Amino acid sequence: MSVDQPPEDGVELKTRPTEKTEKPPLYKVLLLNDDYTPMEFVVHILERFFGMNADAARGIMQTVHMKGLAVVGVYSHEIAETKVTQVMDYARRNQHPLQCTMEKE
């Protein structure tokens, strides 16, 4: 069978080009330590906005306190951006200087 002639049964098969789709990049959401935001407020933030239980939230809060920052979640760009905005807005409404940022993983 040549390329110019259809197969004997009269059916031609066409293949779809294989497209490789890349997964969207993920972003780390980070909490940064400061000397003014109460530890219990940080625990509350982690429970409320990141769905952590009390023990996990206290552990992350201790990491932030001891190391200066901690990754609190890894999300798509839009979700990470929303989390950062929610945390920053909530901290400001409660008059705390807590900083929350995001960076590409």
mmCIF file of C-alpha atoms in Angstrom:
data_model
loop_
_atom_site.group_PDB
_atom_site.id
_atom_site.type_symbol
_atom_site.label_atom_id
_atom_site.label_comp_id
_atom_site.label_asym_id
_atom_site.label_seq_id
_atom_site.Cartn_x
_atom_site.Cartn_y
_atom_site.Cartn_z
ATOM 1 C CA MET A 1 0.000 0.000 0.000
ATOM 2 C CA SER A 2 1.402 3.382 -0.952
ATOM 3 C CA VAL A 3 0.799 6.692 0.735
ATOM 4 C CA ASP A 4 -1.150 8.015 -2.286
ATOM 5 C CA GLN A 5 -3.656 5.153 -2.381
ATOM 6 C CA PRO A 6 -6.343 4.603 0.257
ATOM 7 C CA PRO A 7 -6.323 1.264 2.086
ATOM 8 C CA GLU A 8 -8.133 -1.629 0.432
ATOM 9 C CA ASP A 9 -11.182 -1.418 2.689
ATOM 10 C CA GLY A 10 -11.716 2.220 1.667
ATOM 11 C CA VAL A 11 -11.241 3.596 5.173
ATOM 12 C CA GLU A 12 -8.550 6.161 5.793
ATOM 13 C CA LEU A 13 -7.274 6.736 9.267
ATOM 14 C CA LYS A 14 -6.313 10.193 10.308
ATOM 15 C CA THR A 15 -4.299 10.762 13.409
ATOM 16 C CA ARG A 16 -4.588 13.776 15.569
ATOM 17 C CA PRO A 17 -1.394 15.640 16.183
ATOM 18 C CA THR A 18 -0.198 14.992 19.680
ATOM 19 C CA GLU A 19 -0.319 18.162 21.690
ATOM 20 C CA LYS A 20 1.580 18.364 24.897
ATOM 21 C CA THR A 21 -0.185 20.561 27.377
ATOM 22 C CA GLU A 22 1.850 21.851 30.241
ATOM 23 C CA LYS A 23 0.530 21.972 33.746
ATOM 24 C CA PRO A 24 0.113 25.529 34.957
ATOM 25 C CA PRO A 25 2.848 26.708 37.304
ATOM 26 C CA LEU A 26 2.186 26.493 41.013
ATOM 27 C CA TYR A 27 2.814 29.213 43.565
ATOM 28 C CA LYS A 28 3.866 28.970 47.195
ATOM 29 C CA VAL A 29 1.980 31.134 49.679
ATOM 30 C CA LEU A 30 4.286 32.347 52.445
ATOM 31 C CA LEU A 31 3.652 33.918 55.829
ATOM 32 C CA LEU A 32 6.383 36.185 57.184
ATOM 33 C CA ASN A 33 7.216 36.794 60.803
ATOM 34 C CA ASP A 34 6.901 40.192 62.445
ATOM 35 C CA ASP A 35 7.310 41.378 66.023
ATOM 36 C CA TYR A 36 3.752 42.630 66.469
ATOM 37 C CA THR A 37 1.172 40.155 65.174
ATOM 38 C CA PRO A 38 0.017 37.865 68.012
ATOM 39 C CA MET A 39 0.747 34.169 67.557
ATOM 40 C CA GLU A 40 -2.888 33.254 68.153
ATOM 41 C CA PHE A 41 -3.929 35.560 65.315
ATOM 42 C CA VAL A 42 -1.546 33.708 62.981
ATOM 43 C CA VAL A 43 -3.045 30.389 64.127
ATOM 44 C CA HIS A 44 -6.507 31.806 63.437
ATOM 45 C CA ILE A 45 -5.429 32.890 59.914
ATOM 46 C CA LEU A 46 -4.087 29.408 59.162
ATOM 47 C CA GLU A 47 -7.273 27.733 60.362
ATOM 48 C CA ARG A 48 -9.617 30.161 58.631
ATOM 49 C CA PHE A 49 -7.971 30.683 55.242
ATOM 50 C CA PHE A 50 -5.905 27.528 54.817
ATOM 51 C CA GLY A 51 -8.210 24.981 56.441
ATOM 52 C CA MET A 52 -5.634 23.718 58.921
ATOM 53 C CA ASN A 53 -6.528 22.025 62.161
ATOM 54 C CA ALA A 54 -5.341 23.645 65.401
ATOM 55 C CA ASP A 55 -2.243 21.435 65.799
ATOM 56 C CA ALA A 56 -1.045 21.959 62.215
ATOM 57 C CA ALA A 57 -1.694 25.700 62.481
ATOM 58 C CA ARG A 58 0.334 25.950 65.704
ATOM 59 C CA GLY A 59 3.191 24.029 64.092
ATOM 60 C CA ILE A 60 3.290 26.343 61.074
ATOM 61 C CA MET A 61 3.006 29.384 63.357
ATOM 62 C CA GLN A 62 6.051 28.144 65.304
ATOM 63 C CA THR A 63 7.975 27.714 62.051
ATOM 64 C CA VAL A 64 7.107 31.265 61.025
ATOM 65 C CA HIS A 65 8.146 32.519 64.460
ATOM 66 C CA MET A 66 11.442 30.593 64.585
ATOM 67 C CA LYS A 67 12.577 30.721 60.941
ATOM 68 C CA GLY A 68 11.041 34.022 59.866
ATOM 69 C CA LEU A 69 8.723 32.555 57.238
ATOM 70 C CA ALA A 70 6.926 29.391 56.238
ATOM 71 C CA VAL A 71 5.145 27.988 53.205
ATOM 72 C CA VAL A 72 1.491 27.637 54.141
ATOM 73 C CA GLY A 73 0.224 26.209 50.857
ATOM 74 C CA VAL A 74 0.916 25.630 47.170
ATOM 75 C CA TYR A 75 -1.762 26.658 44.686
ATOM 76 C CA SER A 76 -2.433 27.772 41.137
ATOM 77 C CA HIS A 77 -1.729 31.452 40.496
ATOM 78 C CA GLU A 78 -5.330 32.608 40.906
ATOM 79 C CA ILE A 79 -5.935 30.714 44.134
ATOM 80 C CA ALA A 80 -2.592 31.781 45.626
ATOM 81 C CA GLU A 81 -3.322 35.396 44.741
ATOM 82 C CA THR A 82 -6.758 35.157 46.359
ATOM 83 C CA LYS A 83 -5.324 33.622 49.540
ATOM 84 C CA VAL A 84 -2.695 36.379 49.828
ATOM 85 C CA THR A 85 -5.333 39.080 49.336
ATOM 86 C CA GLN A 86 -7.694 37.504 51.867
ATOM 87 C CA VAL A 87 -4.975 37.209 54.517
ATOM 88 C CA MET A 88 -3.634 40.723 53.952
ATOM 89 C CA ASP A 89 -7.109 42.306 54.004
ATOM 90 C CA TYR A 90 -8.109 40.408 57.138
ATOM 91 C CA ALA A 91 -4.861 41.311 58.921
ATOM 92 C CA ARG A 92 -5.287 45.006 58.062
ATOM 93 C CA ARG A 93 -8.914 45.018 59.204
ATOM 94 C CA ASN A 94 -7.682 43.633 62.520
ATOM 95 C CA GLN A 95 -4.823 46.153 62.652
ATOM 96 C CA HIS A 96 -1.977 43.638 62.364
ATOM 97 C CA PRO A 97 1.093 44.095 60.134
ATOM 98 C CA LEU A 98 1.213 40.421 59.140
ATOM 99 C CA GLN A 99 2.743 39.918 55.691
ATOM 100 C CA CYS A 100 1.660 37.211 53.267
ATOM 101 C CA THR A 101 3.304 36.776 49.866
ATOM 102 C CA MET A 102 3.492 34.314 47.006
ATOM 103 C CA GLU A 103 6.297 33.095 44.796
ATOM 104 C CA LYS A 104 6.574 30.684 41.914
ATOM 105 C CA GLU A 105 7.404 27.158 43.020
#
